[in-house]
Tab-separated table of C-alpha atoms in Angstrom:
chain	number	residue	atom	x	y	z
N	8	UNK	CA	-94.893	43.588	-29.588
N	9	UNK	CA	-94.889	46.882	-28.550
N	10	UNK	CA	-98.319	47.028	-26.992
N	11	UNK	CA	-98.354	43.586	-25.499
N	12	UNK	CA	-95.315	45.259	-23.607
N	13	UNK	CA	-97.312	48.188	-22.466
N	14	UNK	CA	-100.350	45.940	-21.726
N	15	UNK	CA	-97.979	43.969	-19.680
N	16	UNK	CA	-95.965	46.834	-17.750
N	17	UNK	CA	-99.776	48.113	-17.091
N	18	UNK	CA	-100.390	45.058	-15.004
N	19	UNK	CA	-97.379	44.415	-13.697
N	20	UNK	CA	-97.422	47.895	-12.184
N	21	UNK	CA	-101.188	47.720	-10.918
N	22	UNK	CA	-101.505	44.727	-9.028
N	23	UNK	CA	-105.541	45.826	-8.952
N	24	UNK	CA	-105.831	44.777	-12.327
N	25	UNK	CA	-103.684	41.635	-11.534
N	26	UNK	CA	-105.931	40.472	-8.976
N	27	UNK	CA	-108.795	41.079	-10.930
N	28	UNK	CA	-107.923	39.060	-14.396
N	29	UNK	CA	-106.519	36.314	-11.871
N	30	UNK	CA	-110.349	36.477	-10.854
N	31	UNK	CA	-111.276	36.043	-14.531
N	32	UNK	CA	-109.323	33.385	-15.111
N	33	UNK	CA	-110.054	31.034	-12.260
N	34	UNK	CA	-114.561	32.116	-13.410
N	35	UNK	CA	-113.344	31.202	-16.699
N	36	UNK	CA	-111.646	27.869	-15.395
N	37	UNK	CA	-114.502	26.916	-13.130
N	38	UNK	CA	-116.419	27.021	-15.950
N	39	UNK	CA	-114.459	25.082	-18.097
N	40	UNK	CA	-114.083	22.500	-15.074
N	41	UNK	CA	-117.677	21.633	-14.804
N	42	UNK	CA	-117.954	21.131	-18.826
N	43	UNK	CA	-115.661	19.055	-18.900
N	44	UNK	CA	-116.393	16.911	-15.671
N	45	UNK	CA	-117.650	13.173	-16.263
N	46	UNK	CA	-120.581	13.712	-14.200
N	47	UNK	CA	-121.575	10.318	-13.135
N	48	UNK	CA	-124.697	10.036	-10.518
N	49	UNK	CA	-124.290	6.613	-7.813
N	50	UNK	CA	-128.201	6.210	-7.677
N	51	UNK	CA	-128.212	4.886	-4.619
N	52	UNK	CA	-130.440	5.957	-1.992
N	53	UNK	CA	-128.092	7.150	0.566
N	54	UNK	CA	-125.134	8.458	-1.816
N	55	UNK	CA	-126.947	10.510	-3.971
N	56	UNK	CA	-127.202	13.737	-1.832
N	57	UNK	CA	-124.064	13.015	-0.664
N	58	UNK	CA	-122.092	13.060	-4.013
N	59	UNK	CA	-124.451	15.840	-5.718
N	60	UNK	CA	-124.015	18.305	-2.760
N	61	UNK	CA	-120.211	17.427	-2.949
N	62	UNK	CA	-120.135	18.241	-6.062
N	63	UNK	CA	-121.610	21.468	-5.824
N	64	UNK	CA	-119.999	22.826	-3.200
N	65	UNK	CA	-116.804	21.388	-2.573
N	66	UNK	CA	-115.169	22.194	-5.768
N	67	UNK	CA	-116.051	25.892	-4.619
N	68	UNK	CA	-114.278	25.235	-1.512
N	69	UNK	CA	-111.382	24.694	-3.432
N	70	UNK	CA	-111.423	27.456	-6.004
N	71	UNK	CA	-111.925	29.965	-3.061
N	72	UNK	CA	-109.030	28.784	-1.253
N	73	UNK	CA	-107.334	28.901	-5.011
N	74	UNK	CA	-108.399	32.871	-5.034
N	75	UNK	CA	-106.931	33.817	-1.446
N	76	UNK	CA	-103.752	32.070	-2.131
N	77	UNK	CA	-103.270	33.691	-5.737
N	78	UNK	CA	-104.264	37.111	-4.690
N	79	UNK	CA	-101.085	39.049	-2.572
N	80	UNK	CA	-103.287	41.328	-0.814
N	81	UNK	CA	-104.426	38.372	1.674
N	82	UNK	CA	-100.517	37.691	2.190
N	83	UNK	CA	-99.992	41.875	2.966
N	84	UNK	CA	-103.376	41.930	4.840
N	85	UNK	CA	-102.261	39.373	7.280
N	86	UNK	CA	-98.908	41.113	7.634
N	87	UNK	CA	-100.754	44.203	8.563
N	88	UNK	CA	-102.819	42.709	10.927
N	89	UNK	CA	-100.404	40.446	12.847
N	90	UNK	CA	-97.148	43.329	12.952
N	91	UNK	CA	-96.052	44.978	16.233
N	92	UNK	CA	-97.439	48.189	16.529
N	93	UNK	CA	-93.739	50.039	16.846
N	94	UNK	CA	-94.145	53.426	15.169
N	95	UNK	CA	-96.955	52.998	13.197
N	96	UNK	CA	-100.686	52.988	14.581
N	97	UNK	CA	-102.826	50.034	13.052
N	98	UNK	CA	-105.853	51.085	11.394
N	99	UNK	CA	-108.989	48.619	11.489
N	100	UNK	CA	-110.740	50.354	9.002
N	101	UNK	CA	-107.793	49.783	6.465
N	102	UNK	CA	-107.730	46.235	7.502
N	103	UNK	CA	-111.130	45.935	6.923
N	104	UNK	CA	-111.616	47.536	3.560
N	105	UNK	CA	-108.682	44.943	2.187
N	106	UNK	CA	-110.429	41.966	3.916
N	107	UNK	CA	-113.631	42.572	2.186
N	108	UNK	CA	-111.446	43.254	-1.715
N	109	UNK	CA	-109.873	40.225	-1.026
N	110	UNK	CA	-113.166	38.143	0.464
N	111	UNK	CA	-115.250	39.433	-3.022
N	112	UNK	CA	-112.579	38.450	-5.588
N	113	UNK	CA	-112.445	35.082	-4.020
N	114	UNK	CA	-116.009	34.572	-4.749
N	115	UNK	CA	-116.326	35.031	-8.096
N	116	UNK	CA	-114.952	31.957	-8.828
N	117	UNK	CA	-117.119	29.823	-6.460
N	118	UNK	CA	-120.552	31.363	-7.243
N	119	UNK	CA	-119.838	31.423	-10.860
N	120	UNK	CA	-119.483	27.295	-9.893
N	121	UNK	CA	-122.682	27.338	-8.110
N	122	UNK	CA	-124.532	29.025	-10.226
N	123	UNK	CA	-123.482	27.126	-13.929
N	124	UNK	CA	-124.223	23.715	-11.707
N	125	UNK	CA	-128.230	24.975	-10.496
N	126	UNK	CA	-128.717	26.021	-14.474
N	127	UNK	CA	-127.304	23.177	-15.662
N	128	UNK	CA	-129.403	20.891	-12.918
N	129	UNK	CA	-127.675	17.592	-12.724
N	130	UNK	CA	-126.381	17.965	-9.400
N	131	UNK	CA	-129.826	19.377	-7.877
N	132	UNK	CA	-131.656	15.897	-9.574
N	133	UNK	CA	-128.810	13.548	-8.189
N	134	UNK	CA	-129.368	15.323	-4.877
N	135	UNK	CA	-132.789	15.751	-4.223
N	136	UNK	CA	-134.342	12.433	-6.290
N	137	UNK	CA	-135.155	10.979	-3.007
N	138	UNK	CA	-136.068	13.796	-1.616
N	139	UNK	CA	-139.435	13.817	-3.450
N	140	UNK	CA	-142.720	13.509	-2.185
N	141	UNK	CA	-144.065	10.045	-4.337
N	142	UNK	CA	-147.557	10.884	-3.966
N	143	UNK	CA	-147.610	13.404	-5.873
N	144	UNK	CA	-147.103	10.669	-8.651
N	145	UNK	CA	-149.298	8.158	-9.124
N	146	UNK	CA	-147.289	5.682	-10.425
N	147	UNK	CA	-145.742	4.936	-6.955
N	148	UNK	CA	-148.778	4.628	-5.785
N	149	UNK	CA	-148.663	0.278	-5.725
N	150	UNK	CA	-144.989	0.356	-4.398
N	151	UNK	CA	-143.912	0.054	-1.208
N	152	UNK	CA	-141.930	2.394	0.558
N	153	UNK	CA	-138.410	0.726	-0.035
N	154	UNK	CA	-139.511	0.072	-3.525
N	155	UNK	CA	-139.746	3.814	-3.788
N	156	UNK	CA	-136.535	4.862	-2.491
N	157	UNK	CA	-135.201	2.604	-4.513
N	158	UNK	CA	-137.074	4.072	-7.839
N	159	UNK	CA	-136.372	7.440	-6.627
N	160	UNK	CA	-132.984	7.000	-6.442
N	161	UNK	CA	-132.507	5.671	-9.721
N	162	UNK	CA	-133.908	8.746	-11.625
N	163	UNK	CA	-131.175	11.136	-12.145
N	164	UNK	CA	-130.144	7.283	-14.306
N	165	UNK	CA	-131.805	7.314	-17.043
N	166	UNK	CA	-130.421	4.172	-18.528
N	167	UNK	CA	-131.080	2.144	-15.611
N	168	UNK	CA	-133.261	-0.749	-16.365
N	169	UNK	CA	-135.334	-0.181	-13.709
N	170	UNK	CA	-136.604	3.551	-14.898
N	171	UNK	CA	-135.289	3.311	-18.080
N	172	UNK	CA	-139.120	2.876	-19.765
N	173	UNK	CA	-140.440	4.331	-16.117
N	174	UNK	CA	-143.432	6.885	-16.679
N	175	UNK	CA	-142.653	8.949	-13.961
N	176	UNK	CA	-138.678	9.583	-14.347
N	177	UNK	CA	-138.907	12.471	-16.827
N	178	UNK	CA	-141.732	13.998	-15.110
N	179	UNK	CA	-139.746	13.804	-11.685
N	180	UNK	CA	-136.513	14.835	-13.613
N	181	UNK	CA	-137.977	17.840	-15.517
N	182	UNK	CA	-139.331	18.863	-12.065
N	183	UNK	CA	-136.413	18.927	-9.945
N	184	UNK	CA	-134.550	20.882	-12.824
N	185	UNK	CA	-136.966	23.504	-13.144
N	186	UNK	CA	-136.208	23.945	-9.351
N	187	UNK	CA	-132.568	24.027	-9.673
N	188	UNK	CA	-132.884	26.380	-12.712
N	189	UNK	CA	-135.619	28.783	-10.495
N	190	UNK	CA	-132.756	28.860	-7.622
N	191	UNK	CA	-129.411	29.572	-10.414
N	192	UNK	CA	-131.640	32.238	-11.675
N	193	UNK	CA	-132.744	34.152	-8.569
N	194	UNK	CA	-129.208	33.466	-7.416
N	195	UNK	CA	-128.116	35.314	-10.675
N	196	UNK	CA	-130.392	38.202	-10.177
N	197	UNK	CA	-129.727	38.504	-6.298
N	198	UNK	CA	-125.928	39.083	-7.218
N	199	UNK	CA	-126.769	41.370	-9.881
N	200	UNK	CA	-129.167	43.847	-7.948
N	201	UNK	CA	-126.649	43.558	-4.966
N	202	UNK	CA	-124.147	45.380	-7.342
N	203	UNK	CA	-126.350	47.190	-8.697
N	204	UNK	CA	-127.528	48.842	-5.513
N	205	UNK	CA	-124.284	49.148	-4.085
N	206	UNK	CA	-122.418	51.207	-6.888
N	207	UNK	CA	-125.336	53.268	-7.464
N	208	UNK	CA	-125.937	53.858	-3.506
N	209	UNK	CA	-122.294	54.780	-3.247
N	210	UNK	CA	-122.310	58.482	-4.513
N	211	UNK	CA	-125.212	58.810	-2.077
N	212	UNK	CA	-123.218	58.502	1.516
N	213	UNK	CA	-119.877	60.139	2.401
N	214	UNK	CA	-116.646	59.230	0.230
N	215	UNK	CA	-114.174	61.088	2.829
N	216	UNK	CA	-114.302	57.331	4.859
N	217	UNK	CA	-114.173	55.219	1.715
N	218	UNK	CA	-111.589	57.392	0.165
N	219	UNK	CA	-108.738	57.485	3.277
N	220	UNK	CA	-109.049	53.731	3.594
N	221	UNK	CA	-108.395	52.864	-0.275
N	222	UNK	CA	-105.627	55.004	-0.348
N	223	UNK	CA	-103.936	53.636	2.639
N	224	UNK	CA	-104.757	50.284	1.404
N	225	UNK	CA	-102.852	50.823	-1.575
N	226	UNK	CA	-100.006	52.318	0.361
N	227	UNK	CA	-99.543	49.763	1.971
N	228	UNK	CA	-99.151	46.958	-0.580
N	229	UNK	CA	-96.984	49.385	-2.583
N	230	UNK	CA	-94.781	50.205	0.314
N	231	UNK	CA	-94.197	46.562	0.715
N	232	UNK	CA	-93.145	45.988	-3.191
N	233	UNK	CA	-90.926	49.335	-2.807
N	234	UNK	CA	-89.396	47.598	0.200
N	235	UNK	CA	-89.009	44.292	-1.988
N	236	UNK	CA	-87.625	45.872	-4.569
N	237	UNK	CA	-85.120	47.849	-2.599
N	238	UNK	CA	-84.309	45.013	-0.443
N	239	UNK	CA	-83.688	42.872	-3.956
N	240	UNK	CA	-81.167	46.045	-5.169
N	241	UNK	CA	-79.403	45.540	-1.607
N	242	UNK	CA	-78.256	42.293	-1.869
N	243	UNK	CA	-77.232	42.209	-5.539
N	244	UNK	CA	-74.992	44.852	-4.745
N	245	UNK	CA	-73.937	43.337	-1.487
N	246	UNK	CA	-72.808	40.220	-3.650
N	247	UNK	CA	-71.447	42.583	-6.129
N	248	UNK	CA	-68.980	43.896	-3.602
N	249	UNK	CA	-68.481	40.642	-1.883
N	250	UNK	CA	-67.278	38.831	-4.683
N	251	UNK	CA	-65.103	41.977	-5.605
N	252	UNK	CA	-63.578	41.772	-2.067
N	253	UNK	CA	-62.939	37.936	-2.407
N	254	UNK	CA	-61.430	38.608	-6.363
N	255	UNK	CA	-58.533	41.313	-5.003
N	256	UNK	CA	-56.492	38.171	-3.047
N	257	UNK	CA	-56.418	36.263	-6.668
N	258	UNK	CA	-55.188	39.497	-8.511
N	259	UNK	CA	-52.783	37.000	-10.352
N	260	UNK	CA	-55.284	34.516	-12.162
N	261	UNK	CA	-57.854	38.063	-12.379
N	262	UNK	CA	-55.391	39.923	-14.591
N	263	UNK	CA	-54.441	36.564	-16.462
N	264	UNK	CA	-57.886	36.294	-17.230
N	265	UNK	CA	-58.743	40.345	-18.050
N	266	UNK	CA	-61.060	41.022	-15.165
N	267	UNK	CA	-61.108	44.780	-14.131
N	268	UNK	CA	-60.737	45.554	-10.489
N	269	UNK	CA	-62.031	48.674	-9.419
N	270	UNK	CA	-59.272	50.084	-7.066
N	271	UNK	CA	-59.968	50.403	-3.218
N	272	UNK	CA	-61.224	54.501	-3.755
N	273	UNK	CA	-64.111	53.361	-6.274
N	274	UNK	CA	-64.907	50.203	-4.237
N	275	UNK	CA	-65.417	52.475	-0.968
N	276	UNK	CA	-67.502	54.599	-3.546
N	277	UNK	CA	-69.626	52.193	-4.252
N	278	UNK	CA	-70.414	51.205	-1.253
N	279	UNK	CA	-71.497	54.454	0.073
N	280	UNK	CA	-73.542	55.346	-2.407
N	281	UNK	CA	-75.343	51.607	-2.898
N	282	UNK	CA	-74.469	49.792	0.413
N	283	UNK	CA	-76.604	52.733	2.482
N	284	UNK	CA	-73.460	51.935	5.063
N	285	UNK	CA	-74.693	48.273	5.604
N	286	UNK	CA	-71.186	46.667	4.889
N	287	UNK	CA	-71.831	43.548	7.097
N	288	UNK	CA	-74.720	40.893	7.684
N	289	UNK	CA	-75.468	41.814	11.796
N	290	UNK	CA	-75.950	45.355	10.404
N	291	UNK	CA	-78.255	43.850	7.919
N	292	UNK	CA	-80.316	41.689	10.107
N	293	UNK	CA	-81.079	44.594	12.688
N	294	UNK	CA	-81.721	46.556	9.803
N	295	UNK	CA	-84.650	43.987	8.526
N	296	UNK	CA	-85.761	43.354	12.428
N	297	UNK	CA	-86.032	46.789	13.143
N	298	UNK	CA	-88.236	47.654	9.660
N	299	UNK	CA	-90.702	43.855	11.222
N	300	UNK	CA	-91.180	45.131	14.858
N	301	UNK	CA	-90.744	49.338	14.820
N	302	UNK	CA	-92.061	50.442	11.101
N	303	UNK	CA	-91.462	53.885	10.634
N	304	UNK	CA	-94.188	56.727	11.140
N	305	UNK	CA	-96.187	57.936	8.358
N	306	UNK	CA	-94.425	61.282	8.478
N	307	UNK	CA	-91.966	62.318	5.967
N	308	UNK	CA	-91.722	66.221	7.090
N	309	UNK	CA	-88.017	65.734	8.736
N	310	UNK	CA	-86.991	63.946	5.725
N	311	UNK	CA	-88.030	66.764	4.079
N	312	UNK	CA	-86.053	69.167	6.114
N	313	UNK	CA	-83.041	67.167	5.916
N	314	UNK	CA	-82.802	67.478	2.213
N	315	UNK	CA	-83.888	71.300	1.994
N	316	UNK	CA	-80.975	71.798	5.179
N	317	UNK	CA	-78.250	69.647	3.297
N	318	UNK	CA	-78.871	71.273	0.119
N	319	UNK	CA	-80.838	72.711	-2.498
N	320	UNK	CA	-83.725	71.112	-3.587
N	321	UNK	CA	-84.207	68.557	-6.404
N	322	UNK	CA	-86.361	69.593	-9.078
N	323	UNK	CA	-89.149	67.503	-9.601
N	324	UNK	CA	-89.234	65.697	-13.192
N	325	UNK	CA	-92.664	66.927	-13.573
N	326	UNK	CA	-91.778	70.993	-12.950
N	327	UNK	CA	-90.312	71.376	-16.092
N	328	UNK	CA	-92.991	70.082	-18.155
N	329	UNK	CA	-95.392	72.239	-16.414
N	330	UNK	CA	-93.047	74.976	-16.976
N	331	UNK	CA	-93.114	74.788	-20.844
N	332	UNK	CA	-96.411	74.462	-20.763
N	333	UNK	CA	-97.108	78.096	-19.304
N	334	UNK	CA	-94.353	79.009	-22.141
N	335	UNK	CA	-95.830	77.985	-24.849
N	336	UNK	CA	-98.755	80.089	-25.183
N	337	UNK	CA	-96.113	83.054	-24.905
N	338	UNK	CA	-94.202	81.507	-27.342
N	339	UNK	CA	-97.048	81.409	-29.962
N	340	UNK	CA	-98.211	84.987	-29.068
N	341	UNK	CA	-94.473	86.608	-29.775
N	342	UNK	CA	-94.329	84.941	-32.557
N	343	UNK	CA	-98.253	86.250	-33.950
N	344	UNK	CA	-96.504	89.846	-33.151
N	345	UNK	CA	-93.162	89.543	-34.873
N	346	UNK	CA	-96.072	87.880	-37.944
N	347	UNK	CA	-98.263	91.068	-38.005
């Protein structure tokens, strides 16, 4: 149980990772999706491009739609792009960079749809059977052209009394599917060299670029959880005091019933240290307004002085760790001395 919990903490703090098994498991749905699906061709000569297409590509549609609704960076993108200016310079490059995470996660789904439907090659055959050139077979050669729509369109069929026993409808089907096979596999292979190139090309230009925009990137979707989260503390205590405030006219029924009431010294307390000073909802609503239209500047230098002017300094959980680290070599040497 214990490392299910850290596996889980791991992606609930890195929403990278989030994104990307969410990726995973809409591939591993599409896939699923198309095995399952009754696939069931009209053969009819002008619905059969029409349904295999649809098939092909409008499920797709749908899972890619699926990916930039699941994935919050589209949500925090958006934000980004569409927020007043205020304080805070927008930064195209930023905007960009999270545009194109998003706009590659949402593919995976869709060309992992694409690509199991060309391999598989029922779709291609329903589309393209009268698409097919009938003199290259020469058993249409006595039919007449609406007799050979017709027979065309009845090949991806194959219990169809009229090309049931036909000659020429596993010749036409087993050509058609090495097409669609040709274009999942080249499809496959494009994708792949695509990577390929572009992680090993990567170390070759500069990283200074690619390196400012990630990590602003991330800032921002982790300034906007921070927010959350703080925003989420707020109003719990808010209610907290609230409901305290309402409880002290009923003092009566309270003590009958063995509530505690902090007195009006610790309440006051409280709400310095938790309420930030926000004891009412106008205060509130400016506060939230102000943080949409004027976000503060990426500086936090007079914070900084502030804390250094009002007092001393907090330590830094981390300093003492590095601290007995540089001890204990020390520590082992005395005690190799006081040995000898």
């Amino acid at each position: 149980m214990d490392r299910f919990r850290m596996i889980f903490q791991y992606f609930q703090s890195n929403s990278e990772s989030v994104m990307n098994g969410i990726c995973g498991l809409l591939a591993l749905a599409s896939v699923k999706m198309y095995t399952s699906f009754d696939f069931n061709c009209p053969c009819l000569p002008k619905y059969n491009m029409v349904y295999g297409l649809g098939i092909m590509f409008l499920p797709p549609m749908a899972l890619f739609l699926c990916g930039l609704i699941l994935n919050r960076q589209s949500l925090v993108m958006l934000e980004e792009w569409k927020r007043p200016t205020g304080g805070r310079k927008k930064d195209l490059a930023i905007i960009r960079y999270m545009c194109s995470s998003i706009m590659q996660r949402a593919m995976i789904a869709p060309v992992i749809w694409i690509i199991v439907t060309l391999l598989d090659g029922k779709c291609f055959v329903c589309a393209f059977s009268g698409s097919i050139d009938p003199e290259k077979f020469v058993e249409f050669a006595n039919a007449t052209p609406t007799q050979t729509q017709l027979l065309l369109s009845k090949v991806p069929c194959k219990d169809d009394e009229l090309m049931k026993n036909h000659p020429a409808r596993k010749a036409i089907s087993r050509y058609l599917r090495c097409w669609s096979q040709a274009l999942g596999w080249s499809v496959l292979l494009t994708l792949i060299m695509a990577a390929f190139l572009a992680r090993s090309l990567r170390p070759c230009f500069s990283q200074a670029a690619f390196l400012r925009t990630r990590y602003w990137s991330n800032y921002i979707d982790i300034e906007q959880k921070i927010f959350d989260e703080a925003c989420c503390e707020h109003t719990r205590d808010f209610a907290h005091q609230c409901i305290l405030h309402f409880f002290e006219s009923m003092q009566r029924e309270i003590k009958l019933r063995s509530f505690h009431v902090p007195r009006e010294a610790e309440v006051g307390v409280k709400e310095e240290d938790h309420l930030r000073g926000i004891t009412d909802q106008e205060q509130m609503n400016k506060l939230l307004t102000s943080w949409y239209y004027c976000k503060p500047p990426l500086d936090v230098s007079q914070a900084t002085q502030r804390q250094t002017v009002g007092g001393e300094r907090p330590s830094m959980p981390w300093t003492d760790s590095l601290s007995n680290r540089g001890n204990e070599p020390q520590k082992g040497k005395t005690s190799r001395q006081t040995d000898v």
